[in-house]
Amino acid sequence: MGAEDDLTQARKTQAQRTQAQRAQAQKTTSANGAPARRGRKPARAVEPDDADEMAEGSDLDLTGLTSVVGYTLRRAQMAVFEDFSARFATLDLTPAQYSVLLVIADNPGRKQSEIARVLGIQRTNFVVMLDQLEKRGLAERTRSATDARSHAVFLTKAGTALLNKARKLQSAQEEDFANLLGPGGRDTLVSLLRKVARID
Amino acid sequence: MGAEDDLTQARKTQAQRTQAQRAQAQKTTSANGAPARRGRKPARAVEPDDADEMAEGSDLDLTGLTSVVGYTLRRAQMAVFEDFSARFATLDLTPAQYSVLLVIADNPGRKQSEIARVLGIQRTNFVVMLDQLEKRGLAERTRSATDARSHAVFLTKAGTALLNKARKLQSAQEEDFANLLGPGGRDTLVSLLRKVARID
DNA sequence: AAATATTGTTATGATCCATATCAATTAAAC
DNA sequence: GTTTAATTGATATGGATCATAACAATATTT
């Protein structure tokens, strides 16, 4: 039960937090004297008996969506990533960054483009990701001795150390999944997801 | 077998297609005479024996990630959404738009904010989504008779008609999932995802 | 009546993702 | 062996999604 709660706690994600910090340091000095057109556009009126309007404060009907794979996938992913971000906030690692560190650790010296490709990240977007990791001293690029075009990517000592801390947090999350989904449930989920994603 | 293939076919998503169209109509007239600094930054060189570099053209090791719930979730979601977008391209409906139409259909006359909330969409972002649906004549806002602040939301005839077409496409996708995941596999997946997402 | 909350709205900024384009280099074609 | 094509990393840019601040109209609470 305690383990299950860890997956719900609606803690703020990293992104939300940094954005909130930025916001308070800004205060939005609108700088425009003219109070631009705000408020609402008129909407067509309707007779109260137009339909079965307002059952009262009751809950909405979601039955049309709750058995749709795509929808439940999306909601699950949002929940899991929020949980992940909260756990990894102290390490300042996003889910994507964690996956990059992990793949580099398991495949030291591979080309940038290879790492990006297996992760489904565009070569071009991966450049910036690696820039950030390198700037933080977690990863490094080295010129390949065999191909002057490519960069071989490695983790630094600091990168390996951080990854090891991250692995522990990640294991805890997997354990919580196992507790939440029952024995075998987690494994079944991963197996089904792999089929859907067509991984390996 | 045929059904499984439908989930893989790497057709372009709606977003990709519209972006490609826009791009070809633009041609990037750089407008700047000075050829801004391009090319690569130098990366530190490395001795070839620095590590177990380049096993050859072999595949990378992904074992560290493929049993992680968060990662498999993300990959599955990307695959499913791509498939969805391809199927719905003829209707010009995104997954998010489909979910909105579905919820409105099952809950006619509810407030904008209620529809948005159950879908996990910010009130503020939902405004634009509804604007688009309304502009296309699929949904409409009407002033609530009981609360002049709120707008009651309905589907139009056209919206209902389009939704019905969409439902058929969606059913086909679910069938393909059932075929891909084996008997009961799809239901198990949805059940596990609901637990993870904490829906109902 | 005044203070507070809700609802829809606009504006804005952040992040993510995809594409076009480029320079350097390597591989392939001729 | 020179020309052509492909690969690799990089920059710039635009689209889509998402979160927040601020605001007007209205409703609710005090």
Short mmCIF file of C-alpha atoms (C1' of nucleotides) in Angstrom, two decimals:
data_model
loop_
_atom_site.label_atom_id
_atom_site.label_comp_id
_atom_site.label_asym_id
_atom_site.label_seq_id
_atom_site.Cartn_x
_atom_site.Cartn_y
_atom_site.Cartn_z
CA MET A 1 0.00 0.00 0.00
CA GLY A 2 2.78 2.42 0.85
CA ALA A 3 4.45 1.45 -2.35
CA GLU A 4 1.33 2.20 -4.33
CA ASP A 5 1.08 5.67 -2.90
CA ASP A 6 4.50 6.49 -4.28
CA LEU A 7 3.06 6.24 -7.74
CA THR A 8 0.28 8.74 -7.16
CA GLN A 9 1.68 11.58 -5.12
CA ALA A 10 1.08 14.52 -7.41
CA ARG A 11 4.43 16.14 -6.93
CA LYS A 12 5.47 18.77 -9.42
CA THR A 13 7.60 17.62 -12.33
CA GLN A 14 11.00 19.08 -13.03
CA ALA A 15 9.73 21.04 -15.96
CA GLN A 16 6.92 22.52 -13.94
CA ARG A 17 9.25 23.48 -11.15
CA THR A 18 11.82 25.25 -13.24
CA GLN A 19 9.08 27.03 -15.09
CA ALA A 20 7.49 28.20 -11.85
CA GLN A 21 10.82 29.54 -10.67
CA ARG A 22 11.36 31.45 -13.86
CA ALA A 23 7.85 32.84 -13.67
CA GLN A 24 8.21 34.33 -10.23
CA ALA A 25 11.39 36.10 -11.29
CA GLN A 26 9.58 37.77 -14.15
CA LYS A 27 6.20 39.13 -13.06
CA THR A 28 4.98 39.89 -16.57
CA THR A 29 5.22 43.66 -16.96
CA SER A 30 2.69 43.80 -19.77
CA ALA A 31 4.36 46.98 -21.10
CA ASN A 32 1.32 47.73 -23.21
CA GLY A 33 -0.94 50.57 -22.12
CA ALA A 34 -3.87 49.60 -24.35
CA PRO A 35 -5.82 46.84 -22.56
CA ALA A 36 -6.18 44.52 -25.57
CA ARG A 37 -9.56 42.94 -26.20
CA ARG A 38 -10.12 40.24 -23.56
CA GLY A 39 -13.08 38.44 -22.08
CA ARG A 40 -15.40 36.16 -23.97
CA LYS A 41 -16.96 35.90 -27.36
CA PRO A 42 -20.75 35.46 -27.27
CA ALA A 43 -21.95 31.88 -27.74
CA ARG A 44 -25.32 31.03 -29.22
CA ALA A 45 -28.04 30.74 -26.58
CA VAL A 46 -29.95 27.51 -26.12
CA GLU A 47 -33.27 26.44 -24.65
CA PRO A 48 -32.82 24.57 -21.37
CA ASP A 49 -34.68 21.56 -22.76
CA ASP A 50 -32.34 21.35 -25.72
CA ALA A 51 -30.90 18.07 -24.50
CA ASP A 52 -30.31 15.99 -21.40
CA GLU A 53 -28.29 18.85 -20.02
CA MET A 54 -26.57 18.72 -16.63
CA ALA A 55 -27.36 15.60 -14.70
CA GLU A 56 -26.15 17.67 -11.72
CA GLY A 57 -22.64 17.66 -10.30
CA SER A 58 -22.27 14.00 -11.22
CA ASP A 59 -19.21 12.47 -12.78
CA LEU A 60 -18.85 12.26 -16.50
CA ASP A 61 -19.16 9.14 -18.59
CA LEU A 62 -15.75 7.97 -19.74
CA THR A 63 -16.69 4.43 -20.72
CA GLY A 64 -16.09 5.23 -24.37
CA LEU A 65 -12.42 5.84 -23.69
CA THR A 66 -11.35 3.71 -20.77
CA SER A 67 -11.05 0.54 -22.82
CA VAL A 68 -9.17 2.16 -25.67
CA VAL A 69 -5.56 1.04 -25.77
CA GLY A 70 -4.27 4.33 -27.16
CA TYR A 71 -5.98 6.41 -24.51
CA THR A 72 -5.02 4.25 -21.54
CA LEU A 73 -1.48 4.17 -22.89
CA ARG A 74 -1.33 7.92 -22.96
CA ARG A 75 -2.71 8.35 -19.49
CA ALA A 76 -0.41 5.69 -18.10
CA GLN A 77 2.58 7.25 -19.73
CA MET A 78 1.75 10.66 -18.34
CA ALA A 79 1.33 9.24 -14.85
CA VAL A 80 4.54 7.23 -14.98
CA PHE A 81 6.61 10.08 -16.36
CA GLU A 82 5.32 12.43 -13.72
CA ASP A 83 6.25 9.93 -11.06
CA PHE A 84 9.62 9.38 -12.64
CA SER A 85 10.36 13.09 -12.88
CA ALA A 86 9.49 13.54 -9.24
CA ARG A 87 11.81 10.74 -8.15
CA PHE A 88 14.64 12.00 -10.33
CA ALA A 89 14.26 15.65 -9.41
CA THR A 90 17.13 15.48 -6.93
CA LEU A 91 19.41 14.17 -9.69
CA ASP A 92 18.10 16.69 -12.20
CA LEU A 93 17.58 13.95 -14.78
CA THR A 94 14.71 13.66 -17.21
CA PRO A 95 13.45 10.27 -18.35
CA ALA A 96 15.05 10.86 -21.74
CA GLN A 97 18.39 11.76 -20.18
CA TYR A 98 18.30 8.67 -18.03
CA SER A 99 17.72 6.49 -21.06
CA VAL A 100 20.63 8.12 -22.84
CA LEU A 101 23.02 7.59 -19.96
CA LEU A 102 21.93 3.99 -19.67
CA VAL A 103 22.47 3.22 -23.34
CA ILE A 104 25.85 4.92 -23.37
CA ALA A 105 26.91 2.96 -20.31
CA ASP A 106 25.94 -0.31 -21.96
CA ASN A 107 27.49 0.71 -25.28
CA PRO A 108 30.56 2.82 -24.61
CA GLY A 109 32.32 4.28 -27.60
CA ARG A 110 29.47 4.00 -30.05
CA LYS A 111 28.66 6.77 -32.47
CA GLN A 112 26.25 9.55 -31.55
CA SER A 113 23.98 8.57 -34.37
CA GLU A 114 23.83 4.96 -33.20
CA ILE A 115 22.87 5.89 -29.67
CA ALA A 116 20.24 8.26 -30.96
CA ARG A 117 18.83 5.76 -33.42
CA VAL A 118 18.24 2.92 -30.97
CA LEU A 119 16.47 5.37 -28.68
CA GLY A 120 14.23 6.63 -31.46
CA ILE A 121 15.65 10.14 -31.14
CA GLN A 122 16.42 12.23 -34.22
CA ARG A 123 20.13 12.57 -34.86
CA THR A 124 19.66 16.31 -34.94
CA ASN A 125 17.84 16.59 -31.64
CA PHE A 126 20.31 14.30 -29.97
CA VAL A 127 23.07 16.83 -30.52
CA VAL A 128 21.54 19.23 -28.02
CA MET A 129 20.84 16.47 -25.52
CA LEU A 130 24.45 15.37 -25.62
CA ASP A 131 25.59 18.98 -25.38
CA GLN A 132 23.76 19.27 -22.09
CA LEU A 133 25.11 16.03 -20.71
CA GLU A 134 28.60 16.99 -21.77
CA LYS A 135 28.26 20.47 -20.28
CA ARG A 136 27.34 18.83 -16.98
CA GLY A 137 30.39 16.60 -17.21
CA LEU A 138 28.36 13.41 -17.40
CA ALA A 139 29.24 12.31 -20.94
CA GLU A 140 31.94 13.11 -23.44
CA ARG A 141 32.51 12.98 -27.16
CA THR A 142 35.82 11.85 -28.61
CA ARG A 143 36.92 11.82 -32.21
CA SER A 144 36.80 8.31 -33.52
CA ALA A 145 40.21 7.08 -34.61
CA THR A 146 38.74 5.13 -37.50
CA ASP A 147 36.26 7.65 -38.88
CA ALA A 148 36.93 11.34 -38.58
CA ARG A 149 33.28 12.13 -39.14
CA SER A 150 31.89 10.34 -36.15
CA HIS A 151 32.13 10.97 -32.45
CA ALA A 152 32.52 8.11 -30.04
CA VAL A 153 30.48 8.71 -26.91
CA PHE A 154 31.41 7.72 -23.37
CA LEU A 155 30.28 8.35 -19.85
CA THR A 156 32.61 10.21 -17.54
CA LYS A 157 33.32 9.02 -14.02
CA ALA A 158 30.74 11.52 -12.81
CA GLY A 159 28.28 10.25 -15.38
CA THR A 160 28.72 6.67 -14.26
CA ALA A 161 28.35 7.69 -10.64
CA LEU A 162 25.16 9.62 -11.33
CA LEU A 163 23.78 6.80 -13.41
CA ASN A 164 24.34 4.38 -10.56
CA LYS A 165 22.36 6.58 -8.22
CA ALA A 166 19.67 6.84 -10.86
CA ARG A 167 19.55 3.08 -11.31
CA LYS A 168 18.65 2.70 -7.65
CA LEU A 169 15.79 5.16 -7.94
CA GLN A 170 14.65 3.42 -11.06
CA SER A 171 14.71 0.02 -9.39
CA ALA A 172 12.53 1.42 -6.65
CA GLN A 173 10.01 2.54 -9.22
CA GLU A 174 9.94 -0.89 -10.83
CA GLU A 175 9.39 -2.43 -7.42
CA ASP A 176 6.46 -0.15 -6.85
CA PHE A 177 5.03 -1.25 -10.17
CA ALA A 178 5.43 -4.85 -9.12
CA ASN A 179 3.58 -4.13 -5.90
CA LEU A 180 0.86 -2.21 -7.69
CA LEU A 181 0.28 -4.73 -10.46
CA GLY A 182 0.61 -7.89 -8.48
CA PRO A 183 3.06 -10.74 -8.97
CA GLY A 184 3.83 -11.17 -12.62
CA GLY A 185 1.72 -8.17 -13.53
CA ARG A 186 4.66 -5.95 -14.16
CA ASP A 187 6.41 -8.51 -16.32
CA THR A 188 3.22 -9.11 -18.26
CA LEU A 189 2.82 -5.39 -18.83
CA VAL A 190 6.36 -4.99 -20.10
CA SER A 191 5.96 -7.99 -22.36
CA LEU A 192 2.73 -6.67 -23.86
CA LEU A 193 4.16 -3.19 -24.30
CA ARG A 194 7.19 -4.58 -26.09
CA LYS A 195 4.95 -6.34 -28.54
CA VAL A 196 2.95 -3.19 -29.16
CA ALA A 197 6.09 -1.07 -29.52
CA ARG A 198 7.78 -3.76 -31.62
CA ILE A 199 10.95 -3.58 -29.62
CA ASP A 200 13.29 -6.53 -30.18
CA MET B 1 -0.73 -11.75 -39.60
CA GLY B 2 -2.22 -9.18 -41.89
CA ALA B 3 -3.65 -7.48 -38.88
CA GLU B 4 -0.30 -7.30 -37.19
CA ASP B 5 1.27 -5.65 -40.15
CA ASP B 6 -1.22 -2.83 -39.94
CA LEU B 7 0.38 -1.79 -36.70
CA THR B 8 3.84 -1.45 -38.16
CA GLN B 9 3.52 0.16 -41.54
CA ALA B 10 5.61 3.27 -41.10
CA ARG B 11 3.22 5.66 -42.73
CA LYS B 12 3.76 9.34 -42.12
CA THR B 13 1.73 10.92 -39.35
CA GLN B 14 -0.62 13.81 -39.97
CA ALA B 15 1.73 16.27 -38.34
CA GLN B 16 4.62 15.10 -40.43
CA ARG B 17 2.63 15.36 -43.60
CA THR B 18 1.32 18.87 -43.08
CA GLN B 19 4.76 20.00 -42.05
CA ALA B 20 6.31 18.55 -45.19
CA GLN B 21 3.76 20.32 -47.32
CA ARG B 22 4.41 23.63 -45.67
CA ALA B 23 8.15 23.13 -46.03
CA GLN B 24 8.09 22.63 -49.76
CA ALA B 25 6.12 25.86 -50.17
CA GLN B 26 8.77 27.82 -48.34
CA LYS B 27 12.27 26.93 -49.56
CA THR B 28 14.16 28.71 -46.79
CA THR B 29 15.47 31.94 -48.31
CA SER B 30 18.14 32.45 -45.69
CA ALA B 31 18.05 36.24 -46.27
CA ASN B 32 21.39 36.61 -44.51
CA GLY B 33 24.45 37.26 -46.64
CA ALA B 34 26.94 36.31 -43.94
CA PRO B 35 27.21 32.48 -43.92
CA ALA B 36 26.85 31.95 -40.17
CA ARG B 37 29.35 29.64 -38.46
CA ARG B 38 28.48 26.03 -39.29
CA GLY B 39 30.25 22.70 -39.31
CA ARG B 40 31.59 20.96 -36.23
CA LYS B 41 33.29 21.87 -33.05
CA PRO B 42 36.49 19.92 -32.44
CA ALA B 43 36.14 16.98 -30.06
CA ARG B 44 39.02 15.65 -27.97
CA ALA B 45 40.94 12.91 -29.72
CA VAL B 46 41.25 9.46 -28.20
CA GLU B 47 43.59 6.50 -28.48
CA PRO B 48 41.95 3.61 -30.35
CA ASP B 49 42.58 1.27 -27.42
CA ASP B 50 40.80 3.65 -25.06
CA ALA B 51 37.92 1.24 -24.57
CA ASP B 52 36.11 -1.66 -26.14
CA GLU B 53 35.31 0.60 -29.05
CA MET B 54 33.24 -0.51 -32.05
CA ALA B 55 32.36 -4.16 -31.94
CA GLU B 56 31.77 -3.61 -35.67
CA GLY B 57 28.40 -2.95 -37.30
CA SER B 58 26.70 -5.01 -34.61
CA ASP B 59 23.51 -4.04 -32.84
CA LEU B 60 23.61 -2.11 -29.64
CA ASP B 61 22.84 -3.47 -26.21
CA LEU B 62 19.43 -2.29 -25.06
CA THR B 63 18.91 -4.79 -22.27
CA GLY B 64 19.17 -2.04 -19.68
CA LEU B 65 16.04 -0.39 -21.03
CA THR B 66 13.81 -3.02 -22.52
CA SER B 67 12.44 -4.17 -19.19
CA VAL B 68 11.81 -0.68 -17.87
CA VAL B 69 8.12 0.10 -17.65
CA GLY B 70 8.54 3.80 -18.36
CA TYR B 71 10.62 3.22 -21.46
CA THR B 72 8.46 0.49 -22.96
CA LEU B 73 5.44 2.65 -22.23
CA ARG B 74 6.92 5.54 -24.14
CA ARG B 75 7.89 3.46 -27.12
CA ALA B 76 4.52 1.74 -27.20
CA GLN B 77 2.71 5.04 -27.03
CA MET B 78 4.73 6.49 -29.87
CA ALA B 79 4.06 3.44 -32.04
CA VAL B 80 0.35 3.40 -31.28
CA PHE B 81 -0.11 7.10 -31.88
CA GLU B 82 1.70 6.90 -35.16
CA ASP B 83 -0.51 4.06 -36.22
CA PHE B 84 -3.56 5.93 -35.02
CA SER B 85 -2.62 9.10 -36.86
CA ALA B 86 -2.11 7.17 -40.06
CA ARG B 87 -5.51 5.50 -39.81
CA PHE B 88 -7.24 8.79 -39.00
CA ALA B 89 -5.46 10.84 -41.63
CA THR B 90 -8.41 10.65 -44.01
CA LEU B 91 -10.67 12.07 -41.30
CA ASP B 92 -8.11 14.72 -40.33
CA LEU B 93 -8.50 13.82 -36.66
CA THR B 94 -5.74 13.66 -34.07
CA PRO B 95 -5.92 11.23 -31.17
CA ALA B 96 -6.66 14.12 -28.84
CA GLN B 97 -9.47 15.39 -31.06
CA TYR B 98 -10.98 11.93 -31.25
CA SER B 99 -11.00 11.65 -27.48
CA VAL B 100 -12.69 15.03 -27.21
CA LEU B 101 -15.43 14.14 -29.67
CA LEU B 102 -16.00 10.85 -27.89
CA VAL B 103 -16.36 12.43 -24.48
CA ILE B 104 -18.68 15.14 -25.76
CA ALA B 105 -20.82 12.52 -27.47
CA ASP B 106 -21.13 10.56 -24.25
CA ASN B 107 -21.68 13.69 -22.17
CA PRO B 108 -23.62 16.22 -24.24
CA GLY B 109 -24.23 19.60 -22.71
CA ARG B 110 -21.48 19.48 -20.13
CA LYS B 111 -19.28 22.46 -19.43
CA GLN B 112 -16.06 23.03 -21.34
CA SER B 113 -14.08 22.82 -18.17
CA GLU B 114 -15.61 19.48 -17.25
CA ILE B 115 -14.80 17.91 -20.58
CA ALA B 116 -11.27 19.24 -20.37
CA ARG B 117 -10.77 18.07 -16.82
CA VAL B 118 -11.73 14.44 -17.33
CA LEU B 119 -9.39 14.30 -20.30
CA GLY B 120 -6.52 15.75 -18.34
CA ILE B 121 -6.36 18.78 -20.61
CA GLN B 122 -5.78 22.25 -19.21
CA ARG B 123 -8.89 24.43 -19.33
CA THR B 124 -6.86 27.05 -21.13
CA ASN B 125 -5.54 24.76 -23.85
CA PHE B 126 -8.92 23.22 -24.38
CA VAL B 127 -10.27 26.54 -25.62
CA VAL B 128 -8.18 26.35 -28.76
CA MET B 129 -9.02 22.70 -29.34
CA LEU B 130 -12.72 23.46 -29.16
CA ASP B 131 -12.26 26.50 -31.40
CA GLN B 132 -10.88 24.21 -34.07
CA LEU B 133 -13.64 21.65 -33.74
CA GLU B 134 -16.23 24.40 -33.81
CA LYS B 135 -14.63 26.04 -36.82
CA ARG B 136 -14.93 22.72 -38.63
CA GLY B 137 -18.56 22.47 -37.66
CA LEU B 138 -18.06 19.35 -35.56
CA ALA B 139 -18.88 20.75 -32.13
CA GLU B 140 -20.66 23.80 -30.79
CA ARG B 141 -20.78 25.89 -27.65
CA THR B 142 -24.05 27.19 -26.28
CA ARG B 143 -24.61 29.51 -23.38
CA SER B 144 -25.80 27.54 -20.41
CA ALA B 145 -29.27 28.65 -19.29
CA THR B 146 -28.41 28.11 -15.66
CA ASP B 147 -24.95 29.65 -15.47
CA ALA B 148 -24.04 32.51 -17.78
CA ARG B 149 -20.36 31.87 -17.19
CA SER B 150 -20.21 28.39 -18.61
CA HIS B 151 -20.61 27.03 -22.09
CA ALA B 152 -22.47 23.80 -22.69
CA VAL B 153 -20.78 21.74 -25.36
CA PHE B 154 -22.47 19.54 -27.96
CA LEU B 155 -21.63 17.69 -31.11
CA THR B 156 -23.23 18.85 -34.33
CA LYS B 157 -24.80 16.43 -36.77
CA ALA B 158 -21.57 16.56 -38.75
CA GLY B 159 -19.57 15.93 -35.59
CA THR B 160 -21.63 12.88 -34.74
CA ALA B 161 -21.33 11.59 -38.28
CA LEU B 162 -17.56 12.02 -38.30
CA LEU B 163 -17.27 10.43 -34.88
CA ASN B 164 -19.14 7.39 -36.10
CA LYS B 165 -16.73 6.97 -38.96
CA ALA B 166 -13.88 7.39 -36.52
CA ARG B 167 -15.31 4.80 -34.17
CA LYS B 168 -15.13 2.23 -36.95
CA LEU B 169 -11.48 2.99 -37.60
CA GLN B 170 -10.81 2.83 -33.91
CA SER B 171 -12.52 -0.52 -33.56
CA ALA B 172 -10.32 -1.84 -36.31
CA GLN B 173 -7.27 -0.75 -34.41
CA GLU B 174 -8.46 -2.47 -31.26
CA GLU B 175 -9.06 -5.62 -33.25
CA ASP B 176 -5.53 -5.48 -34.54
CA PHE B 177 -4.31 -5.17 -30.97
CA ALA B 178 -6.34 -8.21 -30.03
CA ASN B 179 -4.79 -10.14 -32.88
CA LEU B 180 -1.31 -8.95 -32.03
CA LEU B 181 -1.50 -9.63 -28.30
CA GLY B 182 -3.39 -12.86 -28.39
CA PRO B 183 -6.72 -13.70 -26.79
CA GLY B 184 -7.18 -11.73 -23.61
CA GLY B 185 -3.88 -9.98 -24.12
CA ARG B 186 -5.49 -6.74 -25.13
CA ASP B 187 -7.86 -6.76 -22.18
CA THR B 188 -5.02 -7.55 -19.84
CA LEU B 189 -3.01 -4.68 -21.24
CA VAL B 190 -5.84 -2.21 -20.82
CA SER B 191 -6.48 -3.42 -17.30
CA LEU B 192 -2.83 -3.05 -16.30
CA LEU B 193 -2.58 0.37 -17.93
CA ARG B 194 -5.64 1.57 -16.09
CA LYS B 195 -4.07 0.58 -12.81
CA VAL B 196 -0.87 2.38 -13.68
CA ALA B 197 -2.72 5.46 -14.88
CA ARG B 198 -5.12 5.29 -11.94
CA ILE B 199 -8.15 5.74 -14.13
CA ASP B 200 -11.45 4.87 -12.45
"C1'" DA C 1 -22.47 45.25 -0.57
"C1'" DA C 2 -17.83 43.45 -0.58
"C1'" DA C 3 -14.73 39.78 -1.02
"C1'" DT C 4 -13.85 35.51 -3.25
"C1'" DA C 5 -14.32 31.73 -6.60
"C1'" DT C 6 -15.46 29.89 -11.19
"C1'" DT C 7 -15.48 29.96 -16.21
"C1'" DG C 8 -13.86 31.01 -20.56
"C1'" DT C 9 -10.35 33.54 -22.67
"C1'" DT C 10 -5.83 35.60 -24.46
"C1'" DA C 11 -1.02 35.84 -24.37
"C1'" DT C 12 3.26 33.90 -23.56
"C1'" DG C 13 7.06 30.90 -22.73
"C1'" DA C 14 9.04 26.11 -22.39
"C1'" DT C 15 9.78 21.72 -24.27
"C1'" DC C 16 9.63 18.35 -27.66
"C1'" DC C 17 9.87 16.80 -32.25
"C1'" DA C 18 10.60 17.06 -37.42
"C1'" DT C 19 12.75 19.06 -41.37
"C1'" DA C 20 15.89 21.72 -44.29
"C1'" DT C 21 20.44 22.76 -44.88
"C1'" DC C 22 25.25 22.81 -44.26
"C1'" DA C 23 30.53 21.38 -43.70
"C1'" DA C 24 33.57 17.73 -43.15
"C1'" DT C 25 34.54 13.42 -44.25
"C1'" DT C 26 34.14 8.77 -46.20
"C1'" DA C 27 32.52 5.42 -49.57
"C1'" DA C 28 30.93 4.34 -54.15
"C1'" DA C 29 30.83 4.94 -59.18
"C1'" DC C 30 32.73 5.87 -63.23
"C1'" DG D 1 41.86 8.78 -59.44
"C1'" DT D 2 38.62 12.03 -59.88
"C1'" DT D 3 33.79 12.86 -59.55
"C1'" DT D 4 29.49 11.67 -57.22
"C1'" DA D 5 26.87 10.09 -53.57
"C1'" DA D 6 26.23 8.87 -48.70
"C1'" DT D 7 27.23 9.51 -43.75
"C1'" DT D 8 27.94 12.20 -39.62
"C1'" DG D 9 27.51 15.95 -36.63
"C1'" DA D 10 25.74 20.45 -36.39
"C1'" DT D 11 22.70 24.81 -36.73
"C1'" DA D 12 18.45 26.99 -37.54
"C1'" DT D 13 13.67 26.91 -37.66
"C1'" DG D 14 8.79 25.90 -37.37
"C1'" DG D 15 4.97 23.07 -35.48
"C1'" DA D 16 2.63 20.88 -31.79
"C1'" DT D 17 1.90 20.31 -26.99
"C1'" DC D 18 1.73 21.94 -22.49
"C1'" DA D 19 1.90 25.07 -18.32
"C1'" DT D 20 1.22 29.56 -16.30
"C1'" DA D 21 -0.09 34.44 -15.66
"C1'" DA D 22 -3.52 37.69 -16.17
"C1'" DC D 23 -8.12 39.23 -17.20
"C1'" DA D 24 -13.43 39.99 -17.90
"C1'" DA D 25 -17.86 38.28 -16.90
"C1'" DT D 26 -20.44 36.06 -13.86
"C1'" DA D 27 -21.67 33.43 -9.63
"C1'" DT D 28 -21.06 32.38 -4.75
"C1'" DT D 29 -19.81 33.34 -0.14
"C1'" DT D 30 -19.30 36.33 3.73
#
